[in-house]
Every structure is written in structure tokens, then in C-alpha cells.
Coordinates of N, CA, C and O in Angstrom, one line a residue:
M811 N -16.6 -7.5 -1.9 CA -15.3 -8.2 -2.1 C -14.2 -7.7 -1.2 O -14.1 -6.5 -1.0
E812 N -13.6 -8.6 -0.6 CA -12.5 -8.3 0.4 C -11.2 -7.9 -0.3 O -10.9 -8.3 -1.4
S813 N -10.5 -7.1 0.4 CA -9.1 -6.7 0.0 C -8.2 -7.9 -0.1 O -8.4 -8.9 0.6
K814 N -7.3 -7.9 -1.0 CA -6.4 -9.0 -1.3 C -5.6 -9.3 0.0 O -5.4 -10.5 0.3
D815 N -5.2 -8.3 0.8 CA -4.5 -8.6 2.0 C -5.3 -9.4 3.1 O -4.8 -10.2 3.8
I816 N -6.6 -9.1 3.1 CA -7.5 -9.8 4.0 C -7.7 -11.2 3.5 O -7.7 -12.2 4.3
E817 N -7.8 -11.4 2.2 CA -7.9 -12.8 1.6 C -6.7 -13.6 2.0 O -6.8 -14.8 2.4
I818 N -5.5 -13.0 1.8 CA -4.3 -13.7 2.2 C -4.2 -14.0 3.7 O -3.9 -15.1 4.1
S819 N -4.6 -13.1 4.5 CA -4.6 -13.3 5.9 C -5.5 -14.4 6.3 O -5.2 -15.2 7.2
K820 N -6.7 -14.5 5.7 CA -7.6 -15.6 6.0 C -7.0 -16.9 5.6 O -7.2 -17.9 6.4
E821 N -6.3 -17.0 4.5 CA -5.6 -18.2 4.1 C -4.5 -18.6 5.1 O -4.4 -19.8 5.5
I822 N -3.8 -17.6 5.6 CA -2.8 -17.9 6.6 C -3.4 -18.4 7.9 O -3.0 -19.4 8.5
G823 N -4.5 -17.8 8.3 CA -5.2 -18.2 9.5 C -5.7 -19.6 9.4 O -5.6 -20.4 10.3
Q824 N -6.3 -20.0 8.2 CA -6.8 -21.3 8.0 C -5.7 -22.3 8.0 O -5.8 -23.4 8.6
C825 N -4.6 -22.0 7.4 CA -3.4 -22.9 7.4 C -2.9 -23.2 8.8 O -2.7 -24.3 9.2
L826 N -2.8 -22.1 9.6 CA -2.3 -22.3 11.0 C -3.3 -23.1 11.8 O -2.9 -24.0 12.5
Y827 N -4.6 -22.9 11.6 CA -5.6 -23.7 12.3 C -5.5 -25.1 11.9 O -5.6 -26.0 12.8
D828 N -5.3 -25.4 10.6 CA -5.1 -26.8 10.2 C -3.9 -27.5 10.7 O -4.0 -28.8 10.9
I829 N -2.8 -26.8 11.0 CA -1.6 -27.5 11.4 C -1.3 -27.4 12.9 O -0.4 -28.1 13.4
A830 N -2.1 -26.6 13.7 CA -1.9 -26.4 15.1 C -2.3 -27.7 15.9 O -3.2 -28.5 15.4
P831 N -1.7 -27.9 17.1 CA -2.2 -29.0 17.9 C -3.7 -28.9 18.2 O -4.3 -27.9 18.2
E832 N -4.3 -30.1 18.4 CA -5.7 -30.2 18.5 C -6.4 -29.3 19.6 O -7.4 -28.8 19.4
D833 N -5.8 -29.2 20.8 CA -6.4 -28.5 21.9 C -6.1 -27.0 21.9 O -6.4 -26.3 22.9
T834 N -5.6 -26.5 20.8 CA -5.2 -25.1 20.8 C -6.3 -24.1 20.8 O -7.3 -24.3 20.1
K835 N -6.1 -23.1 21.6 CA -7.1 -22.0 21.7 C -6.6 -20.7 21.0 O -7.3 -20.0 20.4
I836 N -5.2 -20.5 21.2 CA -4.6 -19.4 20.5 C -3.4 -19.9 19.8 O -2.6 -20.7 20.3
I837 N -3.2 -19.4 18.5 CA -2.1 -19.8 17.7 C -1.3 -18.5 17.4 O -1.9 -17.5 17.0
L838 N 0.0 -18.6 17.6 CA 0.9 -17.5 17.3 C 2.0 -17.9 16.3 O 2.7 -18.9 16.5
M839 N 2.1 -17.2 15.2 CA 3.2 -17.4 14.2 C 4.0 -16.1 14.2 O 3.4 -15.0 14.1
I840 N 5.3 -16.3 14.4 CA 6.2 -15.1 14.3 C 7.1 -15.4 13.1 O 7.7 -16.5 13.0
A841 N 7.2 -14.5 12.2 CA 8.0 -14.7 11.0 C 8.9 -13.5 10.8 O 8.5 -12.3 11.1
A842 N 10.2 -13.8 10.4 CA 11.1 -12.7 10.0 C 11.4 -12.9 8.6 O 11.6 -14.0 8.1
F843 N 11.3 -11.8 7.8 CA 11.5 -11.9 6.4 C 12.6 -10.9 5.9 O 12.7 -9.8 6.5
S844 N 13.2 -11.2 4.8 CA 14.1 -10.2 4.2 C 13.2 -9.2 3.5 O 12.0 -9.5 3.2
P845 N 13.6 -8.0 3.3 CA 12.8 -7.0 2.6 C 12.4 -7.4 1.2 O 11.3 -7.0 0.7
E846 N 13.1 -8.3 0.6 CA 12.8 -8.8 -0.7 C 11.8 -9.9 -0.7 O 11.2 -10.4 -1.7
G847 N 11.5 -10.5 0.5 CA 10.6 -11.6 0.7 C 11.0 -12.9 0.3 O 10.3 -13.9 0.3
D848 N 12.3 -13.1 0.0 CA 12.8 -14.4 -0.5 C 13.4 -15.3 0.6 O 13.6 -16.5 0.4
V849 N 13.7 -14.7 1.8 CA 14.3 -15.5 2.9 C 13.4 -15.3 4.1 O 13.0 -14.1 4.4
S850 N 13.1 -16.4 4.8 CA 12.3 -16.2 6.0 C 12.7 -17.2 7.1 O 13.4 -18.1 6.9
Q851 N 12.2 -16.8 8.3 CA 12.5 -17.6 9.5 C 11.1 -17.6 10.3 O 10.5 -16.6 10.4
F852 N 10.7 -18.8 10.8 CA 9.4 -18.9 11.4 C 9.5 -19.5 12.8 O 10.4 -20.4 13.0
E853 N 8.6 -19.2 13.7 CA 8.3 -19.8 14.9 C 6.8 -19.9 15.1 O 6.1 -19.0 14.7
F854 N 6.4 -21.0 15.8 CA 5.0 -21.3 16.0 C 4.7 -21.7 17.4 O 5.4 -22.5 18.0
Y855 N 3.7 -21.1 18.0 CA 3.3 -21.3 19.4 C 1.8 -21.6 19.5 O 1.0 -21.0 18.7
S856 N 1.5 -22.5 20.4 CA 0.1 -22.8 20.6 C -0.2 -22.6 22.1 O 0.7 -22.9 23.0
N857 N -1.4 -22.2 22.4 CA -1.8 -22.0 23.8 C -3.1 -22.7 24.0 O -4.1 -22.4 23.2
N858 N -3.2 -23.6 24.9 CA -4.5 -24.4 25.1 C -5.3 -23.8 26.2 O -6.3 -24.4 26.7
G859 N -5.0 -22.6 26.7 CA -5.7 -22.0 27.8 C -5.0 -22.2 29.1 O -5.4 -21.5 30.1
V860 N -4.1 -23.1 29.2 CA -3.3 -23.4 30.4 C -1.8 -23.2 30.1 O -1.2 -22.5 30.9
N861 N -1.3 -23.8 29.1 CA 0.1 -23.7 28.8 C 0.3 -23.3 27.3 O -0.5 -23.5 26.5
E862 N 1.5 -22.6 27.2 CA 1.9 -22.3 25.8 C 3.1 -23.1 25.5 O 3.9 -23.4 26.3
S863 N 3.1 -23.6 24.2 CA 4.3 -24.4 23.8 C 4.6 -24.1 22.4 O 3.7 -23.7 21.6
E864 N 5.9 -24.2 22.0 CA 6.3 -24.1 20.6 C 6.0 -25.4 19.9 O 6.1 -26.5 20.5
F865 N 5.6 -25.3 18.6 CA 5.4 -26.5 17.9 C 6.1 -26.4 16.5 O 6.4 -25.2 16.0
S866 N 6.4 -27.5 15.9 CA 7.0 -27.5 14.6 C 6.0 -28.0 13.5 O 5.0 -28.6 13.8
I867 N 6.3 -27.6 12.3 CA 5.4 -28.0 11.2 C 6.3 -28.6 10.1 O 7.5 -28.4 10.1
S868 N 5.6 -29.2 9.1 CA 6.4 -29.8 8.0 C 7.0 -28.7 7.1 O 6.6 -27.6 7.1
D869 N 7.9 -29.2 6.3 CA 8.6 -28.3 5.3 C 7.6 -27.8 4.3 O 7.6 -26.6 3.9
S870 N 6.6 -28.6 3.9 CA 5.7 -28.2 2.9 C 4.7 -27.1 3.5 O 4.4 -26.1 2.8
D871 N 4.3 -27.3 4.8 CA 3.5 -26.2 5.4 C 4.3 -24.9 5.6 O 3.8 -23.8 5.4
T872 N 5.6 -25.1 5.9 CA 6.5 -23.9 6.0 C 6.5 -23.1 4.7 O 6.4 -21.9 4.6
M873 N 6.7 -23.9 3.6 CA 6.8 -23.3 2.3 C 5.4 -22.6 1.9 O 5.4 -21.5 1.4
K874 N 4.3 -23.2 2.3 CA 3.0 -22.6 2.0 C 2.9 -21.3 2.8 O 2.5 -20.3 2.2
L875 N 3.3 -21.3 4.1 CA 3.2 -20.1 4.9 C 4.1 -19.0 4.4 O 3.8 -17.8 4.4
H876 N 5.3 -19.4 3.9 CA 6.3 -18.5 3.4 C 5.7 -17.8 2.1 O 5.7 -16.6 2.0
Y877 N 5.1 -18.6 1.3 CA 4.5 -18.1 0.0 C 3.4 -17.1 0.4 O 3.3 -16.0 -0.2
L878 N 2.5 -17.5 1.3 CA 1.4 -16.6 1.7 C 1.8 -15.3 2.3 O 1.4 -14.2 2.0
A879 N 2.8 -15.4 3.3 CA 3.3 -14.2 3.9 C 4.0 -13.3 2.9 O 3.9 -12.1 3.0
A880 N 4.8 -13.9 2.0 CA 5.5 -13.1 1.0 C 4.5 -12.4 0.1 O 4.7 -11.3 -0.3
A881 N 3.4 -13.1 -0.2 CA 2.4 -12.5 -1.0 C 1.8 -11.3 -0.3 O 1.5 -10.2 -0.9
H882 N 1.6 -11.4 1.0 CA 1.1 -10.3 1.8 C 2.1 -9.1 1.8 O 1.7 -8.0 1.6
Q883 N 3.3 -9.4 2.0 CA 4.4 -8.4 1.9 C 4.4 -7.7 0.6 O 4.4 -6.5 0.5
K884 N 4.3 -8.4 -0.5 CA 4.3 -7.9 -1.8 C 3.1 -7.0 -2.1 O 3.2 -6.0 -2.7
F885 N 2.0 -7.4 -1.6 CA 0.7 -6.7 -1.7 C 0.9 -5.3 -1.0 O 0.5 -4.3 -1.6
M886 N 1.5 -5.3 0.1 CA 1.7 -4.1 0.9 C 2.6 -3.1 0.1 O 2.4 -1.9 0.0
V887 N 3.7 -3.7 -0.4 CA 4.7 -2.9 -1.2 C 4.0 -2.3 -2.5 O 4.2 -1.1 -2.8
A888 N 3.2 -3.1 -3.1 CA 2.5 -2.7 -4.3 C 1.5 -1.6 -4.0 O 1.1 -0.8 -4.9
N889 N 1.1 -1.4 -2.8 CA 0.2 -0.4 -2.3 C 0.9 0.7 -1.6 O 0.4 1.3 -0.6
N890 N 2.2 0.9 -2.0 CA 3.0 2.0 -1.5 C 3.3 2.0 0.0 O 3.4 3.0 0.7
Q891 N 3.3 0.8 0.6 CA 3.7 0.6 2.0 C 5.1 0.1 2.0 O 5.6 -0.6 1.1
P892 N 5.9 0.3 3.1 CA 7.2 -0.3 3.2 C 7.1 -1.8 3.3 O 6.1 -2.3 3.8
A893 N 8.2 -2.5 2.9 CA 8.2 -3.9 3.1 C 8.4 -4.2 4.6 O 9.5 -3.9 5.2
W894 N 7.5 -4.9 5.2 CA 7.6 -5.3 6.6 C 8.7 -6.4 6.6 O 8.9 -7.2 5.6
T895 N 9.3 -6.6 7.8 CA 10.3 -7.6 7.9 C 10.0 -8.5 9.1 O 10.6 -9.6 9.3
R896 N 9.0 -8.2 9.9 CA 8.6 -9.0 11.0 C 7.0 -9.0 11.0 O 6.4 -8.0 10.8
F897 N 6.5 -10.3 11.1 CA 5.1 -10.5 11.0 C 4.7 -11.4 12.1 O 5.1 -12.6 12.2
E898 N 3.9 -10.9 13.0 CA 3.3 -11.7 14.1 C 1.8 -11.8 13.8 O 1.1 -10.9 13.7
F899 N 1.4 -13.1 13.7 CA 0.0 -13.4 13.3 C -0.6 -14.3 14.4 O 0.0 -15.3 14.7
T900 N -1.7 -13.8 15.0 CA -2.4 -14.6 16.0 C -3.7 -15.0 15.6 O -4.5 -14.2 15.0
V901 N -4.1 -16.2 15.9 CA -5.4 -16.7 15.6 C -6.1 -17.1 16.9 O -5.5 -17.9 17.7
N902 N -7.3 -16.6 17.2 CA -8.1 -17.0 18.3 C -9.0 -18.0 17.8 O -10.0 -17.7 17.1
V903 N -8.8 -19.3 18.2 CA -9.6 -20.4 17.6 C -11.1 -20.3 18.1 O -12.0 -20.5 17.3
D904 N -11.3 -19.9 19.3 CA -12.7 -19.8 19.9 C -13.5 -18.8 19.2 O -14.7 -19.0 19.0
T905 N -12.9 -17.6 18.8 CA -13.7 -16.6 18.2 C -13.6 -16.6 16.6 O -14.2 -15.8 16.0
S906 N -12.7 -17.4 16.1 CA -12.4 -17.4 14.7 C -11.9 -16.1 14.2 O -12.3 -15.6 13.1
K907 N -11.1 -15.4 15.0 CA -10.6 -14.1 14.6 C -9.1 -14.1 14.5 O -8.5 -14.9 15.2
F908 N -8.5 -13.2 13.7 CA -7.1 -13.1 13.6 C -6.6 -11.7 13.8 O -7.4 -10.8 13.7
S909 N -5.4 -11.5 14.2 CA -4.8 -10.2 14.3 C -3.4 -10.3 13.9 O -2.8 -11.4 13.9
M910 N -2.8 -9.2 13.4 CA -1.4 -9.2 13.0 C -0.7 -8.0 13.4 O -1.4 -6.9 13.6
E911 N 0.5 -8.1 13.6 CA 1.4 -6.9 13.9 C 2.6 -7.0 13.0 O 3.2 -8.0 12.9
L912 N 2.8 -5.9 12.3 CA 3.9 -5.8 11.3 C 5.0 -5.0 11.9 O 4.8 -4.0 12.6
G913 N 6.2 -5.5 11.6 CA 7.4 -4.7 12.1 C 8.3 -4.4 11.0 O 8.3 -5.0 9.9
Y914 N 9.1 -3.4 11.2 CA 10.0 -2.9 10.1 C 11.4 -2.8 10.5 O 12.1 -1.8 10.2
E915 N 11.9 -3.8 11.3 CA 13.3 -3.8 11.8 C 14.2 -4.0 10.6 O 14.0 -4.8 9.7
E916 N 15.4 -3.4 10.7 CA 16.4 -3.6 9.7 C 16.9 -5.0 9.6 O 17.1 -5.5 8.6
D917 N 17.2 -5.6 10.8 CA 17.6 -7.0 10.8 C 16.7 -7.8 11.7 O 16.9 -8.0 12.8
A918 N 15.6 -8.3 11.0 CA 14.6 -9.1 11.8 C 15.1 -10.5 12.1 O 14.5 -11.1 13.0
F919 N 16.1 -11.0 11.4 CA 16.6 -12.3 11.7 C 17.4 -12.3 13.0 O 18.2 -11.4 13.2
R920 N 17.2 -13.3 13.8 CA 17.9 -13.4 15.1 C 18.4 -14.8 15.4 O 17.9 -15.8 14.9
E921 N 19.5 -14.8 16.1 CA 20.0 -16.1 16.6 C 19.1 -16.5 17.7 O 18.6 -15.7 18.5
G922 N 18.7 -17.8 17.8 CA 17.8 -18.2 18.9 C 16.4 -17.8 18.5 O 16.0 -17.8 17.4
S923 N 15.6 -17.5 19.5 CA 14.2 -17.2 19.4 C 13.9 -15.9 18.8 O 14.6 -14.9 19.0
L924 N 12.8 -15.8 18.0 CA 12.4 -14.6 17.4 C 11.6 -13.7 18.4 O 11.4 -12.5 18.2
R925 N 11.3 -14.3 19.5 CA 10.5 -13.6 20.6 C 11.4 -12.6 21.2 O 12.0 -12.2 21.8

């Protein structure tokens, strides 16, 4: 049985795969969260092997990703980890693998791009 954080991560990866543009090879989601997990900001990028571009998603998909990422943050806190405030999640479509990088910035929200 996989750890709950891996289960949540797989759900995030599947959701991103489902909403990314068709020719995508690499998907990048950058999220900024409040330490409480109730407020978030997202950016989405796709790379087709030639070009990278930002893409938008529906409000319902944004809410689903907010819910999943917040569940991941809460899981980490419940396991005596600090609440991350920055979440970079990458999906390699060709290999069906994901990676994530967590950040602990005091003020993860930014004017303009999260990059």
C-alpha cells in the first residue's frame, strides 16, 4: 500500500495529464499556498519538446487541484513536517513519472509570474 502523499501526488499527476494540451511532453504546475492551505495561486506550463507555453484551466479543475494540493500539505503537517507554501509539480508524459519540489517561503504569493 502506498503512502497517502504518493496517492495524492498520483491524483495530481493524472489531473494535470487530463487537462494539458494534447502534444505535451512535460507538464509543470507551480502553486503558491497560504500556510493554512485555504488560499492558492496556480500557473501551468506545457512543453511539447520544442516550445514551452503557459496554459489556462477551468475553475473546476483549479478547485480540484487546490483540494488535492491542500490535502498533500495537510498530510505533511500531520506527519510533523512544516507547511509548504510553494509546490512545483512536474509530469513527464513520456515516462509517466512525476517529481515535486516543495518550498517554504514566508510569502510565496507574487505579483506577476510565480516563476
